[in-house]
mmCIF file of C-alpha atoms and ligand atoms in Angstrom:
data_model
loop_
_atom_site.group_PDB
_atom_site.id
_atom_site.type_symbol
_atom_site.label_atom_id
_atom_site.label_comp_id
_atom_site.label_asym_id
_atom_site.label_seq_id
_atom_site.Cartn_x
_atom_site.Cartn_y
_atom_site.Cartn_z
ATOM 1 C CA MET A 976 -22.037 32.074 5.714
ATOM 2 C CA ASP A 977 -20.405 28.698 5.856
ATOM 3 C CA ILE A 978 -21.694 26.645 8.816
ATOM 4 C CA ALA A 979 -20.081 23.288 7.798
ATOM 5 C CA LYS A 980 -17.575 21.662 10.170
ATOM 6 C CA ARG A 981 -15.121 20.003 7.827
ATOM 7 C CA SER A 982 -13.432 16.810 8.891
ATOM 8 C CA GLU A 983 -9.752 17.254 9.673
ATOM 9 C CA HIS A 984 -9.199 14.038 7.751
ATOM 10 C CA ASN A 985 -10.342 15.669 4.474
ATOM 11 C CA PRO A 986 -9.987 14.615 1.749
ATOM 12 C CA LEU A 987 -11.053 11.149 2.940
ATOM 13 C CA LEU A 988 -10.495 9.543 -0.442
ATOM 14 C CA LYS A 989 -8.345 10.504 -3.457
ATOM 15 C CA PRO A 990 -8.206 8.844 -6.878
ATOM 16 C CA SER A 991 -4.633 7.550 -6.213
ATOM 17 C CA GLU A 992 -5.829 5.547 -3.213
ATOM 18 C CA LEU A 993 -8.032 3.137 -5.230
ATOM 19 C CA LYS A 994 -7.209 0.817 -8.055
ATOM 20 C CA PRO A 995 -8.990 1.492 -11.349
ATOM 21 C CA GLY A 996 -12.003 -0.717 -11.826
ATOM 22 C CA MET A 997 -11.757 -0.860 -15.630
ATOM 23 C CA GLU A 998 -8.947 -2.511 -17.479
ATOM 24 C CA GLY A 999 -6.343 -0.139 -18.955
ATOM 25 C CA MET A 1000 -7.820 2.937 -17.281
ATOM 26 C CA GLU A 1001 -6.845 5.437 -14.577
ATOM 27 C CA ILE A 1002 -9.160 7.019 -12.027
ATOM 28 C CA ALA A 1003 -9.539 10.656 -13.007
ATOM 29 C CA CYS A 1004 -12.025 11.635 -10.369
ATOM 30 C CA LEU A 1005 -13.844 10.404 -7.245
ATOM 31 C CA LEU A 1006 -17.144 12.163 -6.790
ATOM 32 C CA ASN A 1007 -20.444 12.653 -5.077
ATOM 33 C CA PRO A 1008 -21.201 9.531 -3.118
ATOM 34 C CA GLY A 1009 -24.543 8.079 -2.025
ATOM 35 C CA VAL A 1010 -24.472 7.230 1.714
ATOM 36 C CA PHE A 1011 -26.118 4.545 3.793
ATOM 37 C CA ARG A 1012 -25.645 2.157 6.716
ATOM 38 C CA TYR A 1013 -25.638 -1.580 6.087
ATOM 39 C CA GLY A 1014 -24.456 -4.391 8.335
ATOM 40 C CA ASN A 1015 -23.112 -2.097 11.093
ATOM 41 C CA LYS A 1016 -20.925 -0.137 8.718
ATOM 42 C CA ILE A 1017 -21.149 3.199 6.978
ATOM 43 C CA ARG A 1018 -20.999 2.778 3.234
ATOM 44 C CA LEU A 1019 -20.409 5.133 0.393
ATOM 45 C CA LEU A 1020 -21.526 4.423 -3.115
ATOM 46 C CA LEU A 1021 -18.834 6.439 -4.881
ATOM 47 C CA ARG A 1022 -19.033 7.763 -8.393
ATOM 48 C CA VAL A 1023 -15.696 6.757 -9.883
ATOM 49 C CA ALA A 1024 -14.775 8.435 -13.212
ATOM 50 C CA GLU A 1025 -12.148 6.656 -15.326
ATOM 51 C CA ARG A 1026 -10.332 7.294 -18.593
ATOM 52 C CA PRO A 1027 -7.216 6.072 -20.350
ATOM 53 C CA ILE A 1028 -3.931 7.642 -19.275
ATOM 54 C CA GLN A 1029 -3.890 10.761 -21.541
ATOM 55 C CA GLN A 1030 -1.336 11.054 -24.308
ATOM 56 C CA LYS A 1031 0.062 14.461 -25.310
ATOM 57 C CA GLY A 1032 -2.005 16.177 -27.986
ATOM 58 C CA LYS A 1033 -5.011 13.830 -27.580
ATOM 59 C CA ILE A 1034 -8.182 13.550 -25.589
ATOM 60 C CA SER A 1035 -9.185 9.963 -25.038
ATOM 61 C CA PHE A 1036 -12.163 8.600 -23.191
ATOM 62 C CA PRO A 1037 -14.083 5.330 -22.830
ATOM 63 C CA VAL A 1038 -17.629 4.559 -23.873
ATOM 64 C CA TYR A 1039 -19.628 1.321 -23.975
ATOM 65 C CA ASP A 1040 -20.374 -0.025 -27.410
ATOM 66 C CA ALA A 1041 -23.623 -1.722 -28.469
ATOM 67 C CA HIS A 1042 -22.415 -5.049 -26.890
ATOM 68 C CA GLY A 1043 -21.557 -3.442 -23.523
ATOM 69 C CA LYS A 1044 -17.793 -3.643 -24.221
ATOM 70 C CA THR A 1045 -15.589 -0.618 -23.410
ATOM 71 C CA LYS A 1046 -14.128 1.152 -26.395
ATOM 72 C CA VAL A 1047 -11.884 4.181 -26.427
ATOM 73 C CA LEU A 1048 -12.619 7.218 -28.566
ATOM 74 C CA SER A 1049 -9.778 9.634 -29.199
ATOM 75 C CA PHE A 1050 -9.693 13.163 -30.658
ATOM 76 C CA ASP A 1051 -6.779 15.376 -31.606
ATOM 77 C CA VAL A 1052 -6.726 18.446 -29.313
ATOM 78 C CA ASN A 1053 -6.067 20.637 -32.432
ATOM 79 C CA ASP A 1054 -9.032 19.238 -34.283
ATOM 80 C CA PRO A 1055 -10.938 22.347 -35.512
ATOM 81 C CA GLU A 1056 -14.194 20.459 -34.979
ATOM 82 C CA LEU A 1057 -13.445 19.887 -31.292
ATOM 83 C CA ASP A 1058 -14.702 22.107 -28.438
ATOM 84 C CA ALA A 1059 -12.886 21.091 -25.235
ATOM 85 C CA ASN A 1060 -13.277 24.163 -23.017
ATOM 86 C CA ASP A 1061 -15.016 22.264 -20.194
ATOM 87 C CA PRO A 1062 -12.865 19.470 -18.694
ATOM 88 C CA ARG A 1063 -16.068 17.394 -18.112
ATOM 89 C CA VAL A 1064 -17.639 17.370 -21.597
ATOM 90 C CA ILE A 1065 -16.376 17.827 -25.122
ATOM 91 C CA ARG A 1066 -18.262 18.524 -28.346
ATOM 92 C CA HIS A 1067 -17.127 17.109 -31.609
ATOM 93 C CA LYS A 1068 -18.971 17.686 -34.892
ATOM 94 C CA GLY A 1069 -22.072 18.745 -32.952
ATOM 95 C CA GLN A 1070 -22.046 15.581 -30.790
ATOM 96 C CA ASP A 1071 -21.471 15.808 -27.015
ATOM 97 C CA TYR A 1072 -19.289 13.276 -25.114
ATOM 98 C CA LEU A 1073 -18.041 12.997 -21.553
ATOM 99 C CA THR A 1074 -14.268 13.026 -21.026
ATOM 100 C CA SER A 1075 -14.510 10.111 -18.568
ATOM 101 C CA LEU A 1076 -16.825 7.199 -17.928
ATOM 102 C CA SER A 1077 -18.352 6.839 -14.413
ATOM 103 C CA TYR A 1078 -19.589 3.836 -12.493
ATOM 104 C CA LEU A 1079 -20.640 3.249 -8.902
ATOM 105 C CA ARG A 1080 -18.360 1.635 -6.340
ATOM 106 C CA LEU A 1081 -19.104 0.638 -2.755
ATOM 107 C CA VAL A 1082 -16.565 1.447 -0.027
ATOM 108 C CA SER A 1083 -17.093 0.626 3.665
ATOM 109 C CA SER A 1084 -15.988 2.090 6.984
ATOM 110 C CA GLU A 1085 -16.325 1.343 10.677
ATOM 111 C CA ASP A 1086 -15.727 4.970 11.819
ATOM 112 C CA GLY A 1087 -17.171 6.921 8.913
ATOM 113 C CA ILE A 1088 -13.686 8.383 8.120
ATOM 114 C CA HIS A 1089 -11.494 5.562 6.832
ATOM 115 C CA PHE A 1090 -13.051 3.868 3.906
ATOM 116 C CA ARG A 1091 -11.941 0.679 2.084
ATOM 117 C CA ASP A 1092 -13.006 -1.159 -0.988
ATOM 118 C CA ASP A 1093 -15.251 -4.046 -0.054
ATOM 119 C CA PRO A 1094 -14.568 -6.916 -2.582
ATOM 120 C CA GLU A 1095 -17.742 -8.631 -1.340
ATOM 121 C CA TYR A 1096 -19.808 -5.971 -3.197
ATOM 122 C CA PRO A 1097 -18.830 -5.693 -6.838
ATOM 123 C CA PRO A 1098 -19.219 -2.250 -8.549
ATOM 124 C CA LEU A 1099 -22.239 -1.287 -10.567
ATOM 125 C CA PHE A 1100 -21.447 -0.429 -14.193
ATOM 126 C CA GLY A 1101 -23.612 1.153 -16.823
ATOM 127 C CA GLN A 1102 -25.655 -1.264 -18.894
ATOM 128 C CA GLY A 1103 -27.288 -0.813 -22.263
ATOM 129 C CA ILE A 1104 -27.508 1.998 -24.669
ATOM 130 C CA GLN A 1105 -29.042 4.551 -22.283
ATOM 131 C CA GLU A 1106 -25.987 4.237 -19.949
ATOM 132 C CA CYS A 1107 -23.317 3.979 -22.677
ATOM 133 C CA PHE A 1108 -21.530 7.181 -21.269
ATOM 134 C CA GLY A 1109 -21.871 5.802 -17.677
ATOM 135 C CA ILE A 1110 -23.883 6.180 -14.490
ATOM 136 C CA GLU A 1111 -23.392 9.031 -11.985
ATOM 137 C CA ASP A 1112 -24.216 10.717 -8.685
ATOM 138 C CA CYS A 1113 -26.272 8.015 -7.030
ATOM 139 C CA ARG A 1114 -28.685 8.911 -4.247
ATOM 140 C CA VAL A 1115 -29.396 5.966 -1.859
ATOM 141 C CA ALA A 1116 -32.791 6.101 -0.136
ATOM 142 C CA THR A 1117 -32.968 3.784 2.873
ATOM 143 C CA THR A 1118 -36.636 2.749 3.228
ATOM 144 C CA ALA A 1119 -38.718 0.105 4.948
ATOM 145 C CA ASP A 1120 -38.800 -1.695 1.591
ATOM 146 C CA GLY A 1121 -35.031 -1.761 1.141
ATOM 147 C CA TYR A 1122 -32.641 0.581 -0.599
ATOM 148 C CA PHE A 1123 -33.627 2.555 -3.690
ATOM 149 C CA LEU A 1124 -30.848 3.983 -5.817
ATOM 150 C CA SER A 1125 -31.706 6.954 -8.060
ATOM 151 C CA PHE A 1126 -28.849 7.985 -10.338
ATOM 152 C CA THR A 1127 -27.996 9.735 -13.571
ATOM 153 C CA GLN A 1128 -27.960 7.631 -16.748
ATOM 154 C CA VAL A 1129 -25.809 9.258 -19.432
ATOM 155 C CA SER A 1130 -25.697 8.546 -23.179
ATOM 156 C CA HIS A 1131 -25.734 10.343 -26.554
ATOM 157 C CA LEU A 1132 -29.502 10.073 -26.322
ATOM 158 C CA GLY A 1133 -29.627 12.290 -23.242
ATOM 159 C CA VAL A 1134 -29.373 12.443 -19.471
ATOM 160 C CA GLY A 1135 -32.140 10.807 -17.407
ATOM 161 C CA VAL A 1136 -32.842 9.222 -13.988
ATOM 162 C CA GLY A 1137 -32.474 5.500 -13.437
ATOM 163 C CA LEU A 1138 -33.738 3.522 -10.516
ATOM 164 C CA ILE A 1139 -32.319 0.328 -8.971
ATOM 165 C CA HIS A 1140 -33.571 -1.567 -5.891
ATOM 166 C CA THR A 1141 -31.525 -3.799 -3.576
ATOM 167 C CA ALA A 1142 -31.955 -5.326 -0.183
ATOM 168 C CA ASP A 1143 -28.522 -6.958 0.191
ATOM 169 C CA TRP A 1144 -26.147 -4.998 -2.093
ATOM 170 C CA LYS A 1145 -25.511 -8.152 -4.034
ATOM 171 C CA THR A 1146 -28.674 -8.699 -6.053
ATOM 172 C CA TYR A 1147 -30.151 -5.712 -7.848
ATOM 173 C CA THR A 1148 -33.447 -5.039 -9.653
ATOM 174 C CA ARG A 1149 -32.905 -2.511 -12.401
ATOM 175 C CA TYR A 1150 -36.053 -0.561 -13.173
ATOM 176 C CA GLY A 1151 -34.622 1.441 -16.128
ATOM 177 C CA MET A 1152 -35.306 5.109 -16.682
ATOM 178 C CA ILE A 1153 -37.958 6.511 -14.431
ATOM 179 C CA LEU A 1154 -37.626 10.146 -15.547
ATOM 180 C CA PRO A 1155 -36.678 10.788 -19.184
ATOM 181 C CA PRO A 1156 -34.167 13.389 -20.474
ATOM 182 C CA HIS A 1157 -33.246 15.993 -19.628
ATOM 183 C CA ASN A 1158 -33.389 15.103 -15.954
ATOM 184 C CA LYS A 1159 -31.111 14.439 -12.983
ATOM 185 C CA ASP A 1160 -30.592 15.107 -9.279
ATOM 186 C CA CYS A 1161 -33.401 12.856 -8.231
ATOM 187 C CA ALA A 1162 -33.812 12.293 -4.464
ATOM 188 C CA LEU A 1163 -36.575 10.031 -3.105
ATOM 189 C CA PHE A 1164 -38.305 10.674 0.219
ATOM 190 C CA GLU A 1165 -37.530 7.759 2.471
ATOM 191 C CA GLU A 1166 -41.073 7.305 3.665
ATOM 192 C CA ALA A 1167 -44.531 7.791 2.110
ATOM 193 C CA VAL A 1168 -46.572 11.009 2.836
ATOM 194 C CA ASN A 1169 -50.323 10.541 2.810
ATOM 195 C CA ASN A 1170 -49.820 7.116 1.284
ATOM 196 C CA ARG A 1171 -47.922 8.564 -1.711
ATOM 197 C CA PHE A 1172 -44.259 8.335 -2.536
ATOM 198 C CA TYR A 1173 -42.471 11.634 -3.352
ATOM 199 C CA ALA A 1174 -39.272 12.542 -5.162
ATOM 200 C CA LEU A 1175 -37.361 15.717 -5.910
ATOM 201 C CA HIS A 1176 -35.954 15.960 -9.382
ATOM 202 C CA ARG A 1177 -34.424 18.428 -11.848
ATOM 203 C CA PRO A 1178 -35.800 18.534 -15.376
ATOM 204 C CA SER A 1179 -34.275 21.211 -17.559
ATOM 205 C CA SER A 1180 -35.138 22.674 -20.899
ATOM 206 C CA PRO A 1181 -32.730 24.824 -22.929
ATOM 207 C CA GLU A 1182 -35.385 27.486 -23.649
ATOM 208 C CA LEU A 1183 -38.368 28.326 -21.430
ATOM 209 C CA GLY A 1184 -37.899 27.565 -17.758
ATOM 210 C CA GLY A 1185 -34.521 26.688 -16.315
ATOM 211 C CA ASN A 1186 -32.639 24.284 -14.100
ATOM 212 C CA TYR A 1187 -35.234 24.084 -11.217
ATOM 213 C CA ILE A 1188 -36.165 21.620 -8.507
ATOM 214 C CA TRP A 1189 -39.457 19.821 -9.031
ATOM 215 C CA LEU A 1190 -41.558 17.552 -6.786
ATOM 216 C CA ALA A 1191 -43.260 14.439 -8.168
ATOM 217 C CA GLU A 1192 -45.688 11.955 -6.716
ATOM 218 C CA SER A 1193 -45.993 8.157 -7.277
ATOM 219 C CA PRO A 1194 -48.047 5.178 -6.100
ATOM 220 C CA ASP A 1195 -45.104 2.765 -6.510
ATOM 221 C CA ARG A 1196 -41.827 4.752 -6.976
ATOM 222 C CA LEU A 1197 -41.766 3.753 -10.668
ATOM 223 C CA HIS A 1198 -44.501 5.869 -12.179
ATOM 224 C CA TRP A 1199 -44.212 9.575 -11.449
ATOM 225 C CA GLY A 1200 -46.850 12.282 -11.941
ATOM 226 C CA ASN A 1201 -48.306 15.508 -10.606
ATOM 227 C CA HIS A 1202 -45.015 17.286 -11.201
ATOM 228 C CA THR A 1203 -44.760 20.646 -9.447
ATOM 229 C CA CYS A 1204 -41.918 23.139 -9.599
ATOM 230 C CA ILE A 1205 -40.985 24.087 -6.045
ATOM 231 C CA VAL A 1206 -37.504 25.778 -6.085
ATOM 232 C CA THR A 1207 -36.135 28.027 -8.869
ATOM 233 C CA THR A 1208 -32.850 29.779 -9.419
ATOM 234 C CA ARG A 1209 -32.504 33.317 -8.080
ATOM 235 C CA LYS A 1210 -31.072 36.301 -10.006
ATOM 236 C CA ASN A 1211 -27.807 37.779 -8.730
ATOM 237 C CA SER A 1212 -27.421 34.938 -6.247
ATOM 238 C CA TRP A 1213 -25.036 32.065 -5.643
ATOM 239 C CA ASP A 1214 -27.691 29.775 -7.059
ATOM 240 C CA CYS A 1215 -28.594 31.889 -10.094
ATOM 241 C CA ALA A 1216 -27.720 29.317 -12.816
ATOM 242 C CA ARG A 1217 -28.771 25.957 -11.532
ATOM 243 C CA VAL A 1218 -30.310 24.249 -8.485
ATOM 244 C CA GLY A 1219 -30.607 20.537 -7.807
ATOM 245 C CA ALA A 1220 -31.624 18.271 -4.949
ATOM 246 C CA GLY A 1221 -28.988 16.531 -2.767
ATOM 247 C CA SER A 1222 -30.064 13.399 -1.090
ATOM 248 C CA SER A 1223 -33.374 12.272 0.587
ATOM 249 C CA PRO A 1224 -34.940 15.051 2.679
ATOM 250 C CA ILE A 1225 -34.439 14.875 6.433
ATOM 251 C CA LYS A 1226 -37.622 14.566 8.499
ATOM 252 C CA THR A 1227 -37.711 17.205 11.220
ATOM 253 C CA LYS A 1228 -40.567 18.507 13.483
ATOM 254 C CA GLU A 1229 -40.771 21.594 11.372
ATOM 255 C CA GLY A 1230 -40.880 19.925 7.969
ATOM 256 C CA TRP A 1231 -38.733 17.960 5.475
ATOM 257 C CA LEU A 1232 -35.327 19.599 5.208
ATOM 258 C CA GLU A 1233 -33.489 19.307 1.926
ATOM 259 C CA ILE A 1234 -29.846 20.149 1.402
ATOM 260 C CA TYR A 1235 -29.451 21.187 -2.251
ATOM 261 C CA HIS A 1236 -26.746 22.434 -4.531
ATOM 262 C CA GLY A 1237 -26.746 25.765 -6.417
ATOM 263 C CA ALA A 1238 -24.333 26.988 -9.006
ATOM 264 C CA ASP A 1239 -23.763 30.465 -10.426
ATOM 265 C CA GLU A 1240 -22.807 31.633 -13.906
ATOM 266 C CA HIS A 1241 -19.157 30.749 -13.239
ATOM 267 C CA ASN A 1242 -20.015 27.150 -12.314
ATOM 268 C CA ARG A 1243 -19.203 27.734 -8.639
ATOM 269 C CA TYR A 1244 -21.165 25.109 -6.728
ATOM 270 C CA CYS A 1245 -22.341 25.751 -3.142
ATOM 271 C CA LEU A 1246 -24.812 24.036 -0.820
ATOM 272 C CA GLY A 1247 -28.012 25.566 0.633
ATOM 273 C CA ALA A 1248 -31.153 24.199 2.213
ATOM 274 C CA PHE A 1249 -34.897 24.496 2.038
ATOM 275 C CA LEU A 1250 -37.784 23.237 4.173
ATOM 276 C CA VAL A 1251 -41.069 21.803 2.886
ATOM 277 C CA ASP A 1252 -44.279 21.087 4.739
ATOM 278 C CA LEU A 1253 -44.463 17.675 6.463
ATOM 279 C CA HIS A 1254 -47.939 16.881 5.050
ATOM 280 C CA THR A 1255 -47.926 18.938 1.850
ATOM 281 C CA PRO A 1256 -44.367 18.671 0.487
ATOM 282 C CA SER A 1257 -45.111 20.963 -2.472
ATOM 283 C CA LYS A 1258 -45.356 23.806 0.089
ATOM 284 C CA VAL A 1259 -41.936 25.486 0.603
ATOM 285 C CA LEU A 1260 -41.737 27.025 4.056
ATOM 286 C CA ALA A 1261 -38.203 28.486 4.098
ATOM 287 C CA ARG A 1262 -34.929 28.581 2.172
ATOM 288 C CA SER A 1263 -31.342 29.596 2.605
ATOM 289 C CA ARG A 1264 -30.604 33.145 1.453
ATOM 290 C CA GLU A 1265 -26.871 32.526 1.689
ATOM 291 C CA PRO A 1266 -25.075 29.173 1.161
ATOM 292 C CA ILE A 1267 -24.617 26.869 4.210
ATOM 293 C CA MET A 1268 -21.423 25.635 2.598
ATOM 294 C CA GLU A 1269 -19.126 27.166 -0.014
ATOM 295 C CA PRO A 1270 -15.972 25.916 -1.733
ATOM 296 C CA VAL A 1271 -13.439 27.610 0.536
ATOM 297 C CA ALA A 1272 -11.009 24.833 1.465
ATOM 298 C CA PRO A 1273 -8.019 24.452 -0.934
ATOM 299 C CA TYR A 1274 -9.223 20.922 -1.989
ATOM 300 C CA GLU A 1275 -12.630 22.422 -2.839
ATOM 301 C CA GLN A 1276 -11.054 25.132 -5.029
ATOM 302 C CA THR A 1277 -8.572 23.235 -7.170
ATOM 303 C CA GLY A 1278 -8.941 19.903 -8.841
ATOM 304 C CA PHE A 1279 -10.510 18.379 -11.955
ATOM 305 C CA PHE A 1280 -13.237 21.031 -11.826
ATOM 306 C CA GLY A 1281 -12.494 23.641 -9.176
ATOM 307 C CA HIS A 1282 -14.809 25.637 -6.895
ATOM 308 C CA VAL A 1283 -17.234 22.822 -6.320
ATOM 309 C CA VAL A 1284 -18.857 21.340 -3.249
ATOM 310 C CA PHE A 1285 -21.528 18.825 -4.335
ATOM 311 C CA SER A 1286 -23.342 16.441 -2.069
ATOM 312 C CA ASN A 1287 -25.879 13.681 -2.678
ATOM 313 C CA GLY A 1288 -25.562 11.829 0.602
ATOM 314 C CA HIS A 1289 -25.728 12.284 4.365
ATOM 315 C CA LEU A 1290 -26.529 10.383 7.532
ATOM 316 C CA SER A 1291 -28.190 11.286 10.744
ATOM 317 C CA ASP A 1292 -26.600 10.270 14.014
ATOM 318 C CA PRO A 1293 -28.915 7.965 15.960
ATOM 319 C CA ASP A 1294 -27.243 9.057 19.246
ATOM 320 C CA ASP A 1295 -27.490 12.776 18.457
ATOM 321 C CA PRO A 1296 -30.520 13.738 16.327
ATOM 322 C CA ASP A 1297 -29.104 17.275 15.833
ATOM 323 C CA ARG A 1298 -25.983 16.036 14.003
ATOM 324 C CA ILE A 1299 -25.883 15.612 10.256
ATOM 325 C CA ILE A 1300 -22.963 13.861 8.776
ATOM 326 C CA LEU A 1301 -22.551 14.900 5.142
ATOM 327 C CA TYR A 1302 -20.287 13.376 2.514
ATOM 328 C CA TYR A 1303 -19.455 15.373 -0.592
ATOM 329 C CA GLY A 1304 -17.353 15.629 -3.628
ATOM 330 C CA ALA A 1305 -14.838 18.497 -3.680
ATOM 331 C CA SER A 1306 -13.571 20.010 -6.981
ATOM 332 C CA ASP A 1307 -14.962 16.893 -8.734
ATOM 333 C CA SER A 1308 -11.779 15.115 -7.528
ATOM 334 C CA VAL A 1309 -11.860 13.961 -3.949
ATOM 335 C CA VAL A 1310 -14.452 12.716 -1.423
ATOM 336 C CA CYS A 1311 -14.820 14.649 1.875
ATOM 337 C CA ARG A 1312 -16.909 14.837 5.020
ATOM 338 C CA ALA A 1313 -18.418 17.712 6.972
ATOM 339 C CA GLU A 1314 -20.870 17.940 9.880
ATOM 340 C CA PHE A 1315 -23.788 20.236 10.377
ATOM 341 C CA SER A 1316 -26.097 21.028 13.307
ATOM 342 C CA LEU A 1317 -29.688 20.523 12.163
ATOM 343 C CA THR A 1318 -30.814 23.406 14.420
ATOM 344 C CA GLU A 1319 -28.154 25.718 12.949
ATOM 345 C CA ILE A 1320 -29.324 24.937 9.409
ATOM 346 C CA LEU A 1321 -32.990 25.432 10.378
ATOM 347 C CA ASN A 1322 -32.216 28.714 12.101
ATOM 348 C CA SER A 1323 -30.351 29.983 9.048
ATOM 349 C CA LEU A 1324 -33.415 29.663 6.711
ATOM 350 C CA GLU A 1325 -35.599 32.601 5.795
HETATM 351 C C1 MAN B 1000 -22.949 18.463 -12.460
HETATM 352 C C2 MAN B 1000 -22.673 16.999 -12.187
HETATM 353 C C3 MAN B 1000 -22.029 16.741 -10.921
HETATM 354 C C4 MAN B 1000 -20.789 17.579 -10.779
HETATM 355 C C5 MAN B 1000 -21.150 19.022 -11.014
HETATM 356 C C6 MAN B 1000 -19.907 19.974 -11.022
HETATM 357 O O1 MAN B 1000 -23.940 18.949 -11.654
HETATM 358 O O2 MAN B 1000 -21.965 16.390 -13.250
HETATM 359 O O3 MAN B 1000 -21.651 15.381 -10.816
HETATM 360 O O4 MAN B 1000 -20.205 17.408 -9.539
HETATM 361 O O5 MAN B 1000 -21.764 19.135 -12.271
HETATM 362 O O6 MAN B 1000 -19.118 19.633 -12.084
#
């Protein structure tokens, strides 16, 4: 059951509509934005993935070197040591690389539909060895203490969760890696519960366990403990291979509502939801049996990586508390918008 009302303006943003942010590169994909309001505007913190214009017979992609300079690595497509079956990652001589390098870029809108680059706010690029393959999929938590950005840090050392704080989108405090590899999909609760901060996150191990959603607790948003697994994958289901949190949970009378993504064995990404207790967030009260959104529109089915709807950002409407405005990446190529009724999502949970 798909209960999303897609915008008739979809896709809102395509790679060809923005100028590359890195010299000599093209934008390969626009993906999965963080979403927030600031200065009377709706802002998206896009994940922009860039790479050099591809030459026939080669796969070329940028990485940062030890001095933070971009360098391009290039492999011959016929190299017997190259595994390039997934357009997102390649393996060469046992080492994994990404086929593009992502950074975060702020675009602004008055109406939530037409977004423009905002030169006042420079992009955020990866820094240091732990981000030498880039930074991705940033969640923006809007709190009484400012904005907290939780995002994926990617390097040959692994994939972990980084944290940045800002109050004005011009000066940033980088706290480094708050959750070590392998971990991603970290969404912070926007307010404390019983004087503790909470976050959803997704550690994964290749052997025991799986790609499950966990809850963690912290006194300061930097040091996380009391980790508890709360949502696992389900056999023979749309979310049988992987689940991961979207953005900050939405506070409702019935509990904290989280919109999450689930993927199956064919890497088809859908959205579902679950509800946790307002006072004991480790207690899951209800969950979607069927997805609330599936990749059914043409732009969700074909692109850089087809059959993907992936969201890590949404807004509530201050004038209509039932309305959720969700922004999402479709086919890992374009940025789109859809609306949901909160009541409809809650009623669909089991
Ligand atoms: C992973 C991440 C996301 C991406 C999906 C689908 O979960 O890299 O950014 O959208 O895969 O490819």
